[in-house]
PDB file of C-alpha atoms in Angstrom:
ATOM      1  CA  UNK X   1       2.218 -18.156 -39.174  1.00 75.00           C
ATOM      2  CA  UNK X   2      -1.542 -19.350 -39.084  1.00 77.00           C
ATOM      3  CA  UNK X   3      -3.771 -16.627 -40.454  1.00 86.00           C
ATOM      4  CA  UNK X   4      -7.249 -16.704 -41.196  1.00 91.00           C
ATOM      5  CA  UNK X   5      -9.362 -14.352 -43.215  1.00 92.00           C
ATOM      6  CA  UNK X   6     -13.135 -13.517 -43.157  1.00 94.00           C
ATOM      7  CA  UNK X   7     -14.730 -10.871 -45.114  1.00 83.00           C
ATOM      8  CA  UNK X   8     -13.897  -7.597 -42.960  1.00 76.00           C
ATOM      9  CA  UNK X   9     -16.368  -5.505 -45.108  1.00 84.00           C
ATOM     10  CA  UNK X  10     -20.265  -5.848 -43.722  1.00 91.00           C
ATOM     11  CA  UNK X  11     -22.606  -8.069 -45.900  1.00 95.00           C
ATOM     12  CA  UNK X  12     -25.762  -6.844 -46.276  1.00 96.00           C
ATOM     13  CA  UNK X  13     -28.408  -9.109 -47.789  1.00 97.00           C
ATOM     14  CA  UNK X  14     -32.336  -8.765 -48.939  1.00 98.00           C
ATOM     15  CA  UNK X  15     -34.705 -10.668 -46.579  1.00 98.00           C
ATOM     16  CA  UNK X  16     -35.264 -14.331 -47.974  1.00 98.00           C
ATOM     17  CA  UNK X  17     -31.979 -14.515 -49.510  1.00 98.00           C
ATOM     18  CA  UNK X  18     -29.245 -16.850 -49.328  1.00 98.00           C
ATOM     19  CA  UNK X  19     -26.299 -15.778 -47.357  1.00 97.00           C
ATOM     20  CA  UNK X  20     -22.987 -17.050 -48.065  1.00 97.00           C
ATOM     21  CA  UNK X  21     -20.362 -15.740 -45.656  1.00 97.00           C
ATOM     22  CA  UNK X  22     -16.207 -16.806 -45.882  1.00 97.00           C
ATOM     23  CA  UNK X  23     -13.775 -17.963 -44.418  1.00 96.00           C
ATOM     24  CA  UNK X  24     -10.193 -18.273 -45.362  1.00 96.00           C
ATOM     25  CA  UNK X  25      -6.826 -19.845 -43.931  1.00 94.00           C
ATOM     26  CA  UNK X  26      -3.097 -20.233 -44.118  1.00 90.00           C
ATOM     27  CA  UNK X  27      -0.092 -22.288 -42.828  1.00 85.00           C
ATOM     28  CA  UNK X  28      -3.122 -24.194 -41.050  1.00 83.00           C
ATOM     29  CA  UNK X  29      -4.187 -27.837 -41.791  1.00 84.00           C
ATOM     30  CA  UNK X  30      -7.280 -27.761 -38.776  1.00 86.00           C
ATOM     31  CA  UNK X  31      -8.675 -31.210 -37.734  1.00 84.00           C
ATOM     32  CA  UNK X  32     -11.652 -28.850 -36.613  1.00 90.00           C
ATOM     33  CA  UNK X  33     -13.714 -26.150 -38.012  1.00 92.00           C
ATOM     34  CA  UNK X  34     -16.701 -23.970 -35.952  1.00 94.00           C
ATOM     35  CA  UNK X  35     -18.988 -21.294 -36.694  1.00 96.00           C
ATOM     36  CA  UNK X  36     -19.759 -18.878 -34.015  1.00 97.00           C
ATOM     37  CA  UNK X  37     -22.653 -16.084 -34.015  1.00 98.00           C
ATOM     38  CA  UNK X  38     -22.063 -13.087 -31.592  1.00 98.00           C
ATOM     39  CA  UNK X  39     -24.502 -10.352 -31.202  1.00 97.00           C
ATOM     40  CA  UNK X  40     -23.609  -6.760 -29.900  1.00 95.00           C
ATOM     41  CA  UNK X  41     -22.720  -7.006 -26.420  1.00 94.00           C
ATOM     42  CA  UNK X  42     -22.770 -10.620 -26.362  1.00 96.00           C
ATOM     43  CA  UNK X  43     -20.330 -13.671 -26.177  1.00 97.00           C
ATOM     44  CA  UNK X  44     -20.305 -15.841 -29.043  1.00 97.00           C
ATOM     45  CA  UNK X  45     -22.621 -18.688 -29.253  1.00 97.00           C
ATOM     46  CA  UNK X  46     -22.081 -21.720 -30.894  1.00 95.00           C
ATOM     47  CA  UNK X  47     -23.675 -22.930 -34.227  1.00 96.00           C
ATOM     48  CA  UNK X  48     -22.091 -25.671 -36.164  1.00 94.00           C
ATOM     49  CA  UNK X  49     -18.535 -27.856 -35.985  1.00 93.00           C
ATOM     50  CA  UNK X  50     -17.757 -29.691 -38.743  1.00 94.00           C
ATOM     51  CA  UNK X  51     -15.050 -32.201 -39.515  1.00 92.00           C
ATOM     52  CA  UNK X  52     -11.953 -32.102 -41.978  1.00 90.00           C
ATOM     53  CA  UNK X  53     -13.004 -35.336 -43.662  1.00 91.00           C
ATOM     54  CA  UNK X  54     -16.772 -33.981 -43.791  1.00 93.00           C
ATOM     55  CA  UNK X  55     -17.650 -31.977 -46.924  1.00 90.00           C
ATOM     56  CA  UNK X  56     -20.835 -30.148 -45.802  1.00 96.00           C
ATOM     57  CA  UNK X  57     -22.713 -30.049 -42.564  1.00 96.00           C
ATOM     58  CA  UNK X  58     -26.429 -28.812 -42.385  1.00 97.00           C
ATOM     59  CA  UNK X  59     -28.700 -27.674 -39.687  1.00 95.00           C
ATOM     60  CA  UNK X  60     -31.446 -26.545 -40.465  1.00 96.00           C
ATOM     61  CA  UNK X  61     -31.333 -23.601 -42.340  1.00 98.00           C
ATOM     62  CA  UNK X  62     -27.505 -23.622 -41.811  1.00 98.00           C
ATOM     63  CA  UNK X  63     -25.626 -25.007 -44.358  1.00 98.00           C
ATOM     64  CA  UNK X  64     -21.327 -25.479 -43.900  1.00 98.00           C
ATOM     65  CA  UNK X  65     -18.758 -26.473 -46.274  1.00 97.00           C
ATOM     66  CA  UNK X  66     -15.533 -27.266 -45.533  1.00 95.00           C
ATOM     67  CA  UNK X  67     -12.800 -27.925 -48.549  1.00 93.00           C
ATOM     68  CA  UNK X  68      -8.958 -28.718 -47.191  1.00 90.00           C
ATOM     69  CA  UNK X  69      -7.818 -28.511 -50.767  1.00 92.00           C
ATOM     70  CA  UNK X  70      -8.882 -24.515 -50.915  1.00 93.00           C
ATOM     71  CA  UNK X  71      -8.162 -24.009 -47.276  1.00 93.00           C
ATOM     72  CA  UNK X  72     -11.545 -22.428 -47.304  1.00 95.00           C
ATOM     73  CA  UNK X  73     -14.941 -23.227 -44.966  1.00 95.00           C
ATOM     74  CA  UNK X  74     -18.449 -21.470 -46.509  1.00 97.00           C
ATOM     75  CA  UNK X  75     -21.508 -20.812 -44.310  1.00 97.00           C
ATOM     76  CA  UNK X  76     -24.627 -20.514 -45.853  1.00 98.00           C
ATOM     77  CA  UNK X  77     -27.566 -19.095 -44.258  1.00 98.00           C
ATOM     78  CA  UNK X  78     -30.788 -19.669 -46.709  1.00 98.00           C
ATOM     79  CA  UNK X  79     -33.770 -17.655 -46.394  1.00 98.00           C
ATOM     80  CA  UNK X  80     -32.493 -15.290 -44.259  1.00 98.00           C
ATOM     81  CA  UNK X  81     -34.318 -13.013 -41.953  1.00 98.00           C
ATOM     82  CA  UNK X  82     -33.621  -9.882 -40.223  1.00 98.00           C
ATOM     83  CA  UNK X  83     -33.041 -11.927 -36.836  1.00 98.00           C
ATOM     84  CA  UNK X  84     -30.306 -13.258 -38.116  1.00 98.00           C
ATOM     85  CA  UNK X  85     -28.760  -9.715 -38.253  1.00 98.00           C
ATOM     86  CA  UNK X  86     -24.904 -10.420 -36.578  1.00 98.00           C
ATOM     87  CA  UNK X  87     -21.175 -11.191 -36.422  1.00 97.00           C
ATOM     88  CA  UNK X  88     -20.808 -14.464 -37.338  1.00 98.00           C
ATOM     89  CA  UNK X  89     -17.192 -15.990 -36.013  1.00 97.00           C
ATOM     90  CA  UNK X  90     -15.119 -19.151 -38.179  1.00 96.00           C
ATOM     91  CA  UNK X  91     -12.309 -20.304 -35.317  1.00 94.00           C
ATOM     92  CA  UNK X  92     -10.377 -23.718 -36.494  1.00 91.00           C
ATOM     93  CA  UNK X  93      -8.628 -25.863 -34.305  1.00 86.00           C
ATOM     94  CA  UNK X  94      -6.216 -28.439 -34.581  1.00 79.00           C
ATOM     95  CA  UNK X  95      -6.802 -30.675 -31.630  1.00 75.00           C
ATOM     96  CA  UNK X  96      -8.401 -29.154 -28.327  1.00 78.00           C
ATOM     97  CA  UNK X  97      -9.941 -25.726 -27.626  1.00 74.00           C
ATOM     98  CA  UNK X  98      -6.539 -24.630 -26.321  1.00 78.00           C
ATOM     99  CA  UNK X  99      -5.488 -24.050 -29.667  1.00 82.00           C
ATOM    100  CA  UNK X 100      -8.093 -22.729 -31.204  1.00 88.00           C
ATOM    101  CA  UNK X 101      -8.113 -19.670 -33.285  1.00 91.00           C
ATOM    102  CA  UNK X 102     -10.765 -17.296 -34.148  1.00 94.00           C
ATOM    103  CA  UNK X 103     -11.334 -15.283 -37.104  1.00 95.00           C
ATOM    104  CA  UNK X 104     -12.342 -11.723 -37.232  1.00 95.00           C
ATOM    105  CA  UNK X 105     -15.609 -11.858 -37.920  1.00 96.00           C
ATOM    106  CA  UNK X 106     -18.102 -10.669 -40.869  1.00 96.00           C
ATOM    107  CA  UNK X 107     -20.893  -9.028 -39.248  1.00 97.00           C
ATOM    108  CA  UNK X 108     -24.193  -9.770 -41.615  1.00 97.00           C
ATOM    109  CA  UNK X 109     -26.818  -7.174 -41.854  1.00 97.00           C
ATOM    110  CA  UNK X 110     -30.563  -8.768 -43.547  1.00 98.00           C
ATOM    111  CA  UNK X 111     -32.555  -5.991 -44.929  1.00 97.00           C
ATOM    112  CA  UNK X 112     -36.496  -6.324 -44.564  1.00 95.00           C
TER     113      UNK X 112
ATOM    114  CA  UNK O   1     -29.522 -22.755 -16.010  1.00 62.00           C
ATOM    115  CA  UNK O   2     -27.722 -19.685 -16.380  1.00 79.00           C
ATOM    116  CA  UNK O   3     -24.633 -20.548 -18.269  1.00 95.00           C
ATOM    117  CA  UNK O   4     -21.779 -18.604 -18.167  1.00 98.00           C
ATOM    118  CA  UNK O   5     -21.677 -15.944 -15.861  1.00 97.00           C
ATOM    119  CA  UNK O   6     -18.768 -12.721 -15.648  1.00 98.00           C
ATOM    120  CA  UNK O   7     -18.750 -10.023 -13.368  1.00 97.00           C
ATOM    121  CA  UNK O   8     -18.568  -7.385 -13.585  1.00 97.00           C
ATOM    122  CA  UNK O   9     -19.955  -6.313 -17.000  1.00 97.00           C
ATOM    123  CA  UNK O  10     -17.825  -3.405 -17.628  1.00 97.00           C
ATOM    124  CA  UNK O  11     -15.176  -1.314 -15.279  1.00 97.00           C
ATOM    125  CA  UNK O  12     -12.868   1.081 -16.271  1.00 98.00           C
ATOM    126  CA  UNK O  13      -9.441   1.180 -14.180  1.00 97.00           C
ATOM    127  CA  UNK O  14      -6.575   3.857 -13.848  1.00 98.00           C
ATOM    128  CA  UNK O  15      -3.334   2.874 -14.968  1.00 98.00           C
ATOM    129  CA  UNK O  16      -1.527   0.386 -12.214  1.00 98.00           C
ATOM    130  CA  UNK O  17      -4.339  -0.407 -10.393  1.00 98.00           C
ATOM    131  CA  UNK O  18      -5.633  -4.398  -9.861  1.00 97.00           C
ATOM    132  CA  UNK O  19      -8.579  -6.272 -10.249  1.00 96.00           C
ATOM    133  CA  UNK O  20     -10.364  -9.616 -10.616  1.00 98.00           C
ATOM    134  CA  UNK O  21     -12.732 -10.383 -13.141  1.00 98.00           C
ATOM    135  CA  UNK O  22     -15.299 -13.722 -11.915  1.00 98.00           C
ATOM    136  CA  UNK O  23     -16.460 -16.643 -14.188  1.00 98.00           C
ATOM    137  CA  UNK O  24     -19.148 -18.841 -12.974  1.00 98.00           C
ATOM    138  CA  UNK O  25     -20.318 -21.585 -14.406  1.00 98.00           C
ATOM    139  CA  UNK O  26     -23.141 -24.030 -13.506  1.00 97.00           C
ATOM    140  CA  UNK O  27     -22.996 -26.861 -15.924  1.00 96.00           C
ATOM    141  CA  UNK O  28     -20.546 -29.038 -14.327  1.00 96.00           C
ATOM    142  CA  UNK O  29     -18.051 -28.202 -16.870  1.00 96.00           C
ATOM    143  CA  UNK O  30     -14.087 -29.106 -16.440  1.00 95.00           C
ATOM    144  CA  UNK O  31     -12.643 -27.140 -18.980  1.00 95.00           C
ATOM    145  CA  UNK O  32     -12.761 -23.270 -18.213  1.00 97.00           C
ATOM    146  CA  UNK O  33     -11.109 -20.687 -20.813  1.00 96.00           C
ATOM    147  CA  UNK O  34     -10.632 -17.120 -20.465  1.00 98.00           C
ATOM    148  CA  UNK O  35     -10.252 -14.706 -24.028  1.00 98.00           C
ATOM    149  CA  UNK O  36      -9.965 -10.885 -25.038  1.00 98.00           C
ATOM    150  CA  UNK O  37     -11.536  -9.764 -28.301  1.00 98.00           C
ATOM    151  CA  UNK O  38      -9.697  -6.104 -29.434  1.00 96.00           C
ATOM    152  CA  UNK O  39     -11.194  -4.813 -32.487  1.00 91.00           C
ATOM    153  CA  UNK O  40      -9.688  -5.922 -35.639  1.00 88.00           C
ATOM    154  CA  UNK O  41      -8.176  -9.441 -33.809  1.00 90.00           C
ATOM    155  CA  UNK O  42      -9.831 -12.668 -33.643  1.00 91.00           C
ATOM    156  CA  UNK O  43     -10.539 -13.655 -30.007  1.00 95.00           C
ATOM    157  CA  UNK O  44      -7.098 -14.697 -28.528  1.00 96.00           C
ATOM    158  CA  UNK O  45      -6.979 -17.364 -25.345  1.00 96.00           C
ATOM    159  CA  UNK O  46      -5.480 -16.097 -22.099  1.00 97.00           C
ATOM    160  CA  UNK O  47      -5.389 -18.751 -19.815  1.00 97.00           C
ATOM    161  CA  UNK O  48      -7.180 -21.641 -19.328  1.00 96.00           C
ATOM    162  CA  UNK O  49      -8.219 -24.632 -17.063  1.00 96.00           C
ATOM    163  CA  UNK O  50      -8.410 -27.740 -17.423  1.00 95.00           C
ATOM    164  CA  UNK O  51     -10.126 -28.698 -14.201  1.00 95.00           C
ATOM    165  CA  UNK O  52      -9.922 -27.672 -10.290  1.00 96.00           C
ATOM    166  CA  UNK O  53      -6.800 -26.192  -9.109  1.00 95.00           C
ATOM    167  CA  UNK O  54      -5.292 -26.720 -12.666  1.00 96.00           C
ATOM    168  CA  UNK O  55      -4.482 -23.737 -15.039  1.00 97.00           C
ATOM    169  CA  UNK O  56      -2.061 -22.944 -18.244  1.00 96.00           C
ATOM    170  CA  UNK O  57      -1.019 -20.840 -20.306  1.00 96.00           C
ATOM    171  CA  UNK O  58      -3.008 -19.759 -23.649  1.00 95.00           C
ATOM    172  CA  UNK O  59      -1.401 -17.205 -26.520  1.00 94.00           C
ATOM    173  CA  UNK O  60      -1.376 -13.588 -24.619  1.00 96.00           C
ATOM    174  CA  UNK O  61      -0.930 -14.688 -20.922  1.00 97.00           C
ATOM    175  CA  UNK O  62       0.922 -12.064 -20.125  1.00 97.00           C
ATOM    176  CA  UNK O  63       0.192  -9.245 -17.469  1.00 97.00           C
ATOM    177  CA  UNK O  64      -2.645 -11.920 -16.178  1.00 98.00           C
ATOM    178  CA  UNK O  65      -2.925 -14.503 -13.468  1.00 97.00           C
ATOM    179  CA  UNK O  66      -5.710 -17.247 -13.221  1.00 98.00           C
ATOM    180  CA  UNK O  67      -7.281 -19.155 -10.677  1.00 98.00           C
ATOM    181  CA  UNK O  68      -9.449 -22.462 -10.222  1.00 98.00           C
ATOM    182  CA  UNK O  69      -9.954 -23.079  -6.680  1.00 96.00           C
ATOM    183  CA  UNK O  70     -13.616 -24.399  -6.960  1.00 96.00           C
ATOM    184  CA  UNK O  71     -14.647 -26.015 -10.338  1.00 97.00           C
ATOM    185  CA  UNK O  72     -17.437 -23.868 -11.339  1.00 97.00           C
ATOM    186  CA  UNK O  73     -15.200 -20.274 -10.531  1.00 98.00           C
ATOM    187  CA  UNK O  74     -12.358 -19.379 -12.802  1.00 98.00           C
ATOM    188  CA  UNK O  75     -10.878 -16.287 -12.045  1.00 98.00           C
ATOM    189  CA  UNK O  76      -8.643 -14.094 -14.014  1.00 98.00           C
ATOM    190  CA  UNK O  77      -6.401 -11.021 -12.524  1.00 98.00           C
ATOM    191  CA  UNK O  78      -4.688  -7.860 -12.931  1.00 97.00           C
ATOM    192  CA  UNK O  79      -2.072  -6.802 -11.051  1.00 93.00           C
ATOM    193  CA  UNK O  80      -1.023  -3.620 -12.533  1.00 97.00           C
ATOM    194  CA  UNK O  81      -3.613  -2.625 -14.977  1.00 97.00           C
ATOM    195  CA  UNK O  82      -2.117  -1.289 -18.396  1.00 98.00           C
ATOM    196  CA  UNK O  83      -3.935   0.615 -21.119  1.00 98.00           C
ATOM    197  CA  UNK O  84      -3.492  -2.121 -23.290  1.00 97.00           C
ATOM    198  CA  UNK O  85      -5.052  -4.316 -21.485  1.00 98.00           C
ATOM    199  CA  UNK O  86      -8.363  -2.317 -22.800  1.00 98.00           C
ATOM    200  CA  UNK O  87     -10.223  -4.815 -23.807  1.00 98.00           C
ATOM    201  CA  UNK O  88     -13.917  -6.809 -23.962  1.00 98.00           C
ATOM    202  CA  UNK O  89     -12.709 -10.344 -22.046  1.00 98.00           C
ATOM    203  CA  UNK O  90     -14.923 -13.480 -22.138  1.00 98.00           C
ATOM    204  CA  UNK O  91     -14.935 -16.416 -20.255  1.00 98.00           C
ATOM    205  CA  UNK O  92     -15.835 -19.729 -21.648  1.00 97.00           C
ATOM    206  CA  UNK O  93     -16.529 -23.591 -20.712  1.00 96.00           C
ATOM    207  CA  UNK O  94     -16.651 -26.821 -22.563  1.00 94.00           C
ATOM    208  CA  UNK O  95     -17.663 -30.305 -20.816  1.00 92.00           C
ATOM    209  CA  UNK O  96     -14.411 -31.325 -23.088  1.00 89.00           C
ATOM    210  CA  UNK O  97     -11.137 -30.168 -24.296  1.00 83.00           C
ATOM    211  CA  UNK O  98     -11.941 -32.011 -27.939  1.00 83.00           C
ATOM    212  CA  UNK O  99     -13.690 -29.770 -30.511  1.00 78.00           C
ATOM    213  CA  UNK O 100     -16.462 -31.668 -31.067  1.00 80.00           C
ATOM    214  CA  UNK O 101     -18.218 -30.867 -27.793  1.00 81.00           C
ATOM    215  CA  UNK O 102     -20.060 -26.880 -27.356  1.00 88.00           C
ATOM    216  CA  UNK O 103     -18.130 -24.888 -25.898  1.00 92.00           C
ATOM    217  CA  UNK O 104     -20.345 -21.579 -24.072  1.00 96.00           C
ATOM    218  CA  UNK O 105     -19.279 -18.054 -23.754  1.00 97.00           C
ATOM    219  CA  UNK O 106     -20.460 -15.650 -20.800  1.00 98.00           C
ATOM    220  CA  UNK O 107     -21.363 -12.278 -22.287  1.00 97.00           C
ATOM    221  CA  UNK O 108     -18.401 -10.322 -21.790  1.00 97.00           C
ATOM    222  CA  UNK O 109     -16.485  -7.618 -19.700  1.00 98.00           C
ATOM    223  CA  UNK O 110     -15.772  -4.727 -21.103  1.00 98.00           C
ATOM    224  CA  UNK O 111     -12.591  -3.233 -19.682  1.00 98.00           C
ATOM    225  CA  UNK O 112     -11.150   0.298 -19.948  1.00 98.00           C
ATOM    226  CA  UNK O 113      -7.932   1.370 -18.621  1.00 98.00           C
ATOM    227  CA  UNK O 114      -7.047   4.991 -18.579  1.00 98.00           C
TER     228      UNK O 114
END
């Protein structure tokens, strides 16, 4: 069945640093891959799609990588700052939001 | 512009009894979606809409119903509440059913049955 994995444990980071956060998948082969931010309380909220044929996708200090060969998607957030303290959410999809699935979540903590 | 709305934020029910959780939406969206998030799980798709008296199925439908009579309302139901059904629930819309369009999340019910 289609499983994917992020990091369970909490990543905690030093202000200004780069933070890389995973995500992993099986038995999938997604035309589609998101990144999601949800704070406490609080639906998810859209951040960045990006393609199966694209390699990386940036916005501004967003950074995504997507490699079909691994099966893996990275999500960099560079100089990082305590507001960006949250659960961030990978959720692939293979063709329409009906099948989409969501990972778990890692929930990043930046530390002033 | 307010989004995604849900009502009511959080409720806790007794085993067996009903209620109706509200979406509202006010950007002219077709595509309506209705999830529950349980600790430990991904978010998992109830039921969904793809437009005005239109609904389906999603991956856990069971023990829910849906409803679309107006396009900016999608409503989703309990009949006979269960503990399991314990859960934070979120509504969602997307202008499309393709990926490659936003799709927005209201901020969540939190349900307790007891």
């Amino acid at each position: 069945s289609q499983k994917i994995e992020q990091n369970s444990e909490a990543l905690n980071i030093q202000e200004g640093k780069t933070a890389t956060l995973t995500c992993n998948y099986t038995n999938y082969s997604p035309a589609y891959l998101q990144w999601y931010r949800q704070d406490p309380g609080r639906g998810p909220v859209f951040l960045l799609l990006i393609r199966e044929n694209e390699k990386e996708k940036r916005k501004e200090r967003l950074k995504v990588t997507f490699d079909t060969t691994l099966k893996q998607s990275l999500f960099h957030i560079t100089a990082s700052q305590p507001a960006d303290s949250a659960t961030y959410l990978c959720a692939l999809n293979s063709g329409g939001y009906q099948k989409v699935t969501f990972g778990t979540g890692t929930k990043l903590q930046v530390i002033p | 512009n307010a989004g995604v709305t849900q009502t009511p934020k959080f409720r806790v029910l007794k085993t067996g009894q009903s209620m109706t959780l509200l979406c509202a939406q006010d950007m002219n969206h077709e595509y309506m979606y209705w999830y529950r998030q349980d600790p430990g799980m991904g978010l998992r798709l109830i039921h969904y809409s793809v437009g005005e008296g239109t609904t389906a199925k999603g991956e856990v439908p069971d023990g829910y119903n849906v409803s679309r009579l107006k396009k900016q309302n999608f409503l989703l139901g309990l009949e006979s509440a269960a503990p399991s059904q314990t859960s934070v629930y979120f509504c969602a819309s997307s202008y499309s059913l393709n990926p490659d369009t936003e799709a927005f999340f209201g901020q969540g019910t939190r349900l307790t049955v007891v």
